[in-house]
Each structure stands twice: as C-alpha cells, then as structure tokens.
Short mmCIF file of C-alpha atoms in Angstrom, two decimals:
data_model
loop_
_atom_site.label_atom_id
_atom_site.label_comp_id
_atom_site.label_asym_id
_atom_site.label_seq_id
_atom_site.Cartn_x
_atom_site.Cartn_y
_atom_site.Cartn_z
CA MET A 1 -16.00 89.06 139.49
CA SER A 2 -12.44 88.83 138.34
CA ILE A 3 -10.59 91.48 140.33
CA GLN A 4 -7.58 92.76 138.40
CA TYR A 5 -7.43 96.37 139.56
CA ASP A 6 -7.59 98.02 143.00
CA ILE A 7 -9.56 101.05 141.88
CA GLY A 8 -12.00 101.80 139.03
CA ILE A 9 -12.66 105.45 138.21
CA PHE A 10 -15.43 106.58 135.84
CA GLY A 11 -17.04 109.73 134.56
CA GLY A 12 -16.55 113.19 135.95
CA ASP A 13 -14.15 115.85 134.80
CA ARG A 14 -10.53 116.72 135.13
CA ARG A 15 -10.49 115.97 138.79
CA GLN A 16 -10.98 112.28 138.05
CA MET A 17 -7.95 112.31 135.76
CA TYR A 18 -5.74 113.85 138.52
CA MET A 19 -7.16 111.41 141.04
CA ALA A 20 -6.28 108.48 138.79
CA GLU A 21 -2.73 109.78 138.38
CA ALA A 22 -2.34 110.31 142.07
CA PHE A 23 -3.47 106.82 142.94
CA LEU A 24 -1.11 105.40 140.31
CA GLN A 25 1.72 107.33 141.95
CA LYS A 26 0.80 105.69 145.28
CA GLY A 27 1.20 102.24 143.66
CA TYR A 28 -2.41 101.27 143.07
CA ARG A 29 -3.61 99.42 140.02
CA VAL A 30 -6.22 101.67 138.37
CA ALA A 31 -8.79 101.08 135.69
CA ILE A 32 -10.64 104.03 134.06
CA TYR A 33 -13.71 104.47 131.94
CA SER A 34 -15.17 107.56 130.27
CA LEU A 35 -12.67 109.99 131.79
CA ASP A 36 -11.83 113.36 130.36
CA GLY A 37 -8.49 112.36 128.89
CA THR A 38 -6.17 109.39 128.58
CA ILE A 39 -3.39 108.05 130.87
CA GLN A 40 -0.29 106.20 129.83
CA HIS A 41 0.84 104.01 132.67
CA LYS A 42 1.68 100.30 132.99
CA LYS A 43 -0.66 99.95 136.00
CA CYS A 44 -3.61 101.73 134.28
CA ASN A 45 -5.95 100.52 131.67
CA GLN A 46 -8.93 102.01 129.88
CA MET A 47 -12.00 99.81 130.01
CA SER A 48 -14.33 99.51 127.04
CA THR A 49 -17.61 99.35 129.06
CA LEU A 50 -18.87 100.23 132.50
CA SER A 51 -19.65 96.54 132.94
CA GLU A 52 -16.03 95.65 132.40
CA LEU A 53 -14.87 98.27 134.89
CA PHE A 54 -17.24 96.90 137.59
CA GLU A 55 -16.25 93.27 136.86
CA LYS A 56 -12.54 93.98 137.34
CA CYS A 57 -12.47 96.50 140.16
CA LYS A 58 -13.22 96.21 143.83
CA VAL A 59 -13.31 99.97 144.69
CA LEU A 60 -15.30 102.11 142.32
CA ILE A 61 -15.03 105.98 142.39
CA GLY A 62 -17.69 107.87 140.63
CA PRO A 63 -17.93 111.65 139.80
CA ILE A 64 -18.89 114.60 142.01
CA PRO A 65 -21.76 114.88 141.75
CA VAL A 66 -22.51 111.38 140.67
CA SER A 67 -25.43 112.79 138.65
CA ARG A 68 -26.76 116.26 137.81
CA ASP A 69 -30.02 115.19 136.35
CA GLN A 70 -30.79 112.11 138.51
CA VAL A 71 -30.74 109.91 135.38
CA THR A 72 -27.35 109.93 133.78
CA ILE A 73 -23.85 109.75 135.32
CA THR A 74 -21.94 113.05 135.26
CA SER A 75 -19.32 112.79 132.46
CA LYS A 76 -17.61 114.92 129.86
CA ILE A 77 -17.69 111.87 127.57
CA ILE A 78 -21.19 110.64 126.51
CA ASN A 79 -21.68 106.86 126.81
CA THR A 80 -25.07 105.20 126.73
CA ASP A 81 -24.21 102.87 129.75
CA LEU A 82 -23.50 105.77 132.07
CA THR A 83 -26.81 105.80 133.91
CA ILE A 84 -27.84 105.54 137.52
CA ALA A 85 -29.92 102.55 136.75
CA HIS A 86 -26.98 100.75 135.17
CA VAL A 87 -24.67 101.56 138.03
CA ALA A 88 -27.22 100.21 140.45
CA TYR A 89 -27.59 97.06 138.33
CA LEU A 90 -23.87 96.38 138.34
CA LEU A 91 -23.11 97.04 142.05
CA THR A 92 -22.58 93.92 144.22
CA GLN A 93 -21.55 93.17 147.78
CA GLU A 94 -17.99 92.75 146.67
CA HIS A 95 -17.74 96.44 145.68
CA THR A 96 -17.13 99.55 147.68
CA PHE A 97 -18.73 102.65 145.99
CA ILE A 98 -17.36 106.14 146.49
CA GLY A 99 -18.79 109.32 144.89
CA GLY A 100 -20.25 112.74 145.62
CA ALA A 101 -23.92 113.47 146.31
CA ILE A 102 -24.79 109.84 145.58
CA PRO A 103 -28.35 109.51 144.24
CA SER A 104 -30.93 107.79 146.40
CA PRO A 105 -31.52 104.83 144.05
CA ILE A 106 -27.84 103.88 144.61
CA THR A 107 -27.73 104.53 148.36
CA GLU A 108 -30.93 102.62 148.89
CA LEU A 109 -29.66 99.64 146.94
CA CYS A 110 -26.38 99.72 148.90
CA ASP A 111 -28.25 99.94 152.14
CA ASN A 112 -30.55 96.99 151.19
CA LYS A 113 -27.73 94.79 149.91
CA GLN A 114 -25.11 95.92 152.47
CA ILE A 115 -22.78 97.30 149.90
CA PRO A 116 -20.26 99.73 151.42
CA TYR A 117 -20.48 103.28 150.04
CA TYR A 118 -19.05 106.63 151.00
CA ASP A 119 -20.50 110.06 149.96
CA LEU A 120 -17.66 112.47 149.69
CA MET A 121 -19.95 115.50 149.93
CA LYS A 122 -20.96 114.47 153.37
CA ASN A 123 -17.39 114.84 154.49
CA GLU A 124 -17.09 118.19 156.28
CA LYS A 125 -13.42 118.57 155.60
CA ILE A 126 -13.89 118.18 151.84
CA THR A 127 -16.77 120.57 151.67
CA ILE A 128 -14.91 123.26 153.62
CA LEU A 129 -11.70 122.95 151.57
CA ASN A 130 -13.78 122.85 148.32
CA ALA A 131 -15.23 126.20 149.41
CA ILE A 132 -11.85 127.79 148.84
CA ALA A 133 -11.84 126.80 145.13
CA THR A 134 -15.49 127.78 144.85
CA ALA A 135 -14.83 131.17 146.28
CA GLU A 136 -11.75 131.81 144.03
CA GLY A 137 -13.70 130.66 141.03
CA THR A 138 -16.60 132.97 141.91
CA ILE A 139 -14.31 135.90 142.12
CA MET A 140 -12.73 134.91 138.81
CA GLU A 141 -16.16 134.79 137.20
CA ALA A 142 -17.14 138.12 138.64
CA ILE A 143 -14.01 139.85 137.36
CA ALA A 144 -14.38 138.31 133.87
CA SER A 145 -18.07 139.26 133.73
CA SER A 146 -17.82 142.98 134.74
CA GLY A 147 -15.86 146.02 133.72
CA ARG A 148 -15.49 147.12 137.31
CA ASN A 149 -12.85 146.45 139.89
CA LEU A 150 -13.83 144.47 143.00
CA HIS A 151 -11.62 146.88 145.01
CA GLY A 152 -13.89 149.59 146.33
CA SER A 153 -17.08 148.01 145.02
CA ASN A 154 -20.27 147.31 146.87
CA CYS A 155 -20.77 143.55 147.18
CA LEU A 156 -23.81 141.73 148.47
CA VAL A 157 -23.43 138.11 149.50
CA LEU A 158 -26.73 136.28 149.82
CA GLY A 159 -26.45 133.52 152.45
CA TYR A 160 -23.59 132.76 154.86
CA GLY A 161 -22.94 129.10 154.66
CA ARG A 162 -19.56 127.43 154.02
CA CYS A 163 -18.98 128.87 150.54
CA ALA A 164 -20.40 132.28 151.46
CA LYS A 165 -18.13 132.61 154.50
CA VAL A 166 -15.01 131.99 152.52
CA LEU A 167 -16.19 134.16 149.57
CA ALA A 168 -17.20 137.15 151.81
CA ALA A 169 -13.70 136.96 153.54
CA LYS A 170 -11.83 136.90 150.24
CA LEU A 171 -13.92 139.79 148.83
CA LYS A 172 -13.18 141.81 151.96
CA ALA A 173 -9.49 140.99 151.57
CA LEU A 174 -9.72 142.56 148.06
CA ASP A 175 -10.98 145.80 149.77
CA ALA A 176 -14.52 145.42 148.56
CA TYR A 177 -17.36 146.70 150.76
CA VAL A 178 -19.15 143.50 151.68
CA THR A 179 -22.67 143.08 152.97
CA VAL A 180 -24.06 139.61 153.98
CA ALA A 181 -27.79 138.94 153.75
CA ALA A 182 -29.16 135.93 155.66
CA ARG A 183 -32.23 134.82 157.60
CA SER A 184 -30.42 133.30 160.50
CA LYS A 185 -29.64 135.62 163.37
CA ASP A 186 -26.62 133.49 164.30
CA ALA A 187 -25.27 133.72 160.72
CA LEU A 188 -25.66 137.51 160.76
CA ALA A 189 -23.93 137.63 164.10
CA TYR A 190 -20.95 135.65 162.82
CA ALA A 191 -20.72 137.86 159.71
CA GLU A 192 -20.69 140.95 161.84
CA ALA A 193 -17.96 139.46 164.04
CA ALA A 194 -15.94 138.89 160.80
CA GLY A 195 -16.11 142.60 160.15
CA LEU A 196 -18.84 142.47 157.55
CA LEU A 197 -22.02 144.61 157.10
CA THR A 198 -25.26 142.63 157.54
CA VAL A 199 -28.82 142.80 156.54
CA TYR A 200 -31.77 140.60 157.28
CA LEU A 201 -32.59 138.73 154.03
CA PRO A 202 -36.25 139.73 153.79
CA ASP A 203 -35.20 143.36 153.90
CA ILE A 204 -32.78 143.40 150.98
CA LYS A 205 -35.06 144.99 148.41
CA CYS A 206 -34.63 148.40 149.90
CA ILE A 207 -30.81 148.28 149.50
CA LEU A 208 -30.49 146.30 146.14
CA PRO A 209 -29.90 149.36 143.97
CA SER A 210 -26.63 150.26 145.70
CA TYR A 211 -24.66 147.11 144.82
CA HIS A 212 -22.26 146.61 141.95
CA TYR A 213 -21.93 142.85 142.57
CA ILE A 214 -24.46 140.40 144.02
CA PHE A 215 -23.31 136.84 144.85
CA ASN A 216 -26.02 134.30 145.58
CA THR A 217 -25.34 131.07 147.54
CA ILE A 218 -28.92 130.31 148.55
CA PRO A 219 -30.50 127.39 146.61
CA SER A 220 -33.98 128.88 146.29
CA LEU A 221 -35.44 131.84 144.32
CA VAL A 222 -34.10 134.89 146.08
CA LEU A 223 -33.72 137.31 143.25
CA ASP A 224 -37.18 137.16 141.69
CA LYS A 225 -38.77 139.55 139.20
CA ASP A 226 -39.56 142.02 141.93
CA ALA A 227 -36.06 141.99 143.25
CA LEU A 228 -34.44 142.26 139.84
CA GLU A 229 -36.47 145.31 139.02
CA LEU A 230 -34.56 147.08 141.78
CA VAL A 231 -30.94 146.23 140.97
CA ASP A 232 -28.53 148.65 139.30
CA LYS A 233 -28.67 148.35 135.57
CA ASP A 234 -24.88 147.64 135.53
CA VAL A 235 -24.93 145.02 138.31
CA THR A 236 -23.11 141.72 137.95
CA ILE A 237 -24.87 138.76 139.56
CA ILE A 238 -22.94 135.63 140.14
CA ASP A 239 -25.08 132.70 141.27
CA ILE A 240 -23.26 129.63 142.79
CA ALA A 241 -26.33 127.92 144.32
CA SER A 242 -27.27 124.47 143.22
CA ALA A 243 -29.20 124.32 139.94
CA PRO A 244 -31.53 125.99 139.02
CA GLY A 245 -30.03 128.68 141.22
CA GLY A 246 -31.63 131.49 142.98
CA VAL A 247 -32.28 134.00 140.24
CA ASP A 248 -35.16 134.46 137.80
CA TYR A 249 -32.94 134.06 134.71
CA GLU A 250 -35.77 134.45 132.21
CA TYR A 251 -36.57 137.90 133.47
CA ALA A 252 -32.91 138.78 133.91
CA LYS A 253 -32.38 137.93 130.21
CA GLN A 254 -35.39 139.95 129.19
CA GLN A 255 -34.08 143.06 131.07
CA ASN A 256 -30.44 142.49 129.89
CA ILE A 257 -29.25 142.05 133.47
CA ASN A 258 -25.84 140.47 133.77
CA ALA A 259 -26.64 137.30 135.77
CA ARG A 260 -24.71 134.04 135.53
CA LEU A 261 -25.21 130.66 137.10
CA CYS A 262 -21.79 129.17 137.80
CA LEU A 263 -21.73 125.54 138.83
CA GLY A 264 -18.86 123.07 139.35
CA LEU A 265 -16.29 125.81 139.96
CA PRO A 266 -13.74 123.64 141.84
CA ALA A 267 -13.48 121.38 138.77
CA LYS A 268 -13.06 124.35 136.48
CA VAL A 269 -10.58 126.55 138.36
CA ALA A 270 -8.63 124.14 140.54
CA PRO A 271 -9.09 120.57 139.41
CA LYS A 272 -5.60 119.50 140.64
CA THR A 273 -6.01 120.93 144.16
CA SER A 274 -9.61 119.58 144.34
CA ALA A 275 -8.34 116.11 143.25
CA ASP A 276 -5.61 116.22 145.92
CA ILE A 277 -8.19 116.99 148.63
CA LEU A 278 -10.36 114.06 147.49
CA VAL A 279 -7.40 111.61 147.22
CA THR A 280 -6.22 112.41 150.74
CA GLU A 281 -9.62 111.53 152.15
CA ILE A 282 -10.16 108.48 149.92
CA TYR A 283 -6.63 107.15 150.76
CA GLY A 284 -7.64 106.63 154.30
CA LEU A 285 -10.63 104.57 153.23
CA LEU A 286 -8.63 102.49 150.78
CA LYS A 287 -6.20 101.31 153.45
CA GLU A 288 -9.20 99.72 155.12
CA VAL A 289 -10.79 98.22 152.01
CA ILE A 290 -7.79 97.14 150.04
CA THR A 291 -5.44 94.64 151.72
#
C-alpha cells in the first residue's frame, strides 16, 4: 500500500458526498470513487478504480447499506468493480472498513484476517436519529400519495420499533388518530402510554376497513391478500420495512390499491442531516485510527 489519503469513500448516495465534504472541512485528506457527484477541493481526488482507492487509503467508508442485493455495492454510479467479492479481495490488515449493514462475506473476512471494521447500523444512536428522517420521509410520501389530509385521518401503524415509535408520535402531533398494531404486549403498553390506540396484531383484520392510511414497519408479509381484501378502496399504504416489504404488492396492483414500498428515506429526504449524524460518530473512530 502507498497511503496518500486519510479516508476513502465509495458508492452510496448524496450522504456520501456530504460526508466527504464534512471530512474535508475537518482537514482530512479524502479520496472518492463512484460517488453521486464531484468535489472540487485541493485535498480531495477522484480515483479511477476501486483498487486505486484501497491502495491509497487507510480508512475506507462504504455506503449504507453496503449492498442491497448481497452481490453489488450500493451506488448511484454503475461500475463493474463495485462488488462485495472485489471489496473482500482488496481489504488488508492495514485497512479499517466502515459501512452500514456490512454483508457477512466482508465481516467474516475481517474477523478471520483481523481487519478492523465498524457497522454503522449497529450503532444505536445512529439508528435512533435516522428514525427521525425516516418518519419525516414517510409522512412526506403519504401526503404526496393521497388526496386526504393527515389531520383528522385514521392511521394504522404496524409495528412499534424505533421508526414506528417516531412515526406514530409525529402523526399524532399532526392531529391524526393513530392506532398501533404489534404482537409484543410490552410494545402495546408503551404505545398506550404514549397516548396511542392499540390493537393486537393478529386482530387487525376486523378493523382494517376503517383506516385512511396504513404504515407498515414490519419486515414480513403482514398485509397479505386476505388483509388487502378488507382495506378501504381509497386507503394509502406506505411500507418502510426492509425489502421486499410487508405487503402483497402483486395483489395490491391487481386491485388498484395505493401501496408503496419506500426504502432509503433518510438519503432521499435529509441526506445532509443524515451525513452529519454519520460523520459525528465516525469522527470519534478516526481519532483512534488516524494518527
């Protein structure tokens, strides 16, 4: 290796651009590859290949998630060398690898070769703060997809994890009537304590017709054909669960039900804020890695 840069950033979306700019402002030397845009800065250079980036950088920051299909690296720009296999091939003990939802082939390699790595999506602070952007983006998608106000509408939130908690609170603040459906008795108790209506998840079918909006956060098939047969014909369904989501989209399309799978909302609605959150956490790591 011939280290010339402190940080190498590759793939991803607008968040990676903002991250690169933030690190440059902090005085780091930054190399970039396959980012969604260009940066003009004396301490920043665009690399021509992923191999060149890995050769010249000690700390490597990948996208969030690192991969969506477990084969290629997440990127707005298509490059044939952006694969999980190639990243694993290029990593050495001299590197520190940082990314989100790092695929197992990379983590297993790092464990076996004692290569330091850090999964940003296992950082509780990041996931909680990201839930804010996710909730705001979900509300934005709902408003854009429906002809109905959220104010005074009946909203059903499926699940009550990090994102669902923030989403339900923001919907309530907009004067929507919010019901939370979950399996966990503890989750339902917390939702009730937050002033929300609650229902046991297996019992939702009897109440589905009364909702104008349904928000799914559960990463399994919750709204199957039987459930979709019961929803209001003008319902708006916003699904923010991990792909493939929790809705039978084929049946929804057949029945002309307004259902949308909305992924990667922090990057779409608040890339600058999301990048700032990531940079703050990574900065603490860099002070230990870069001397």
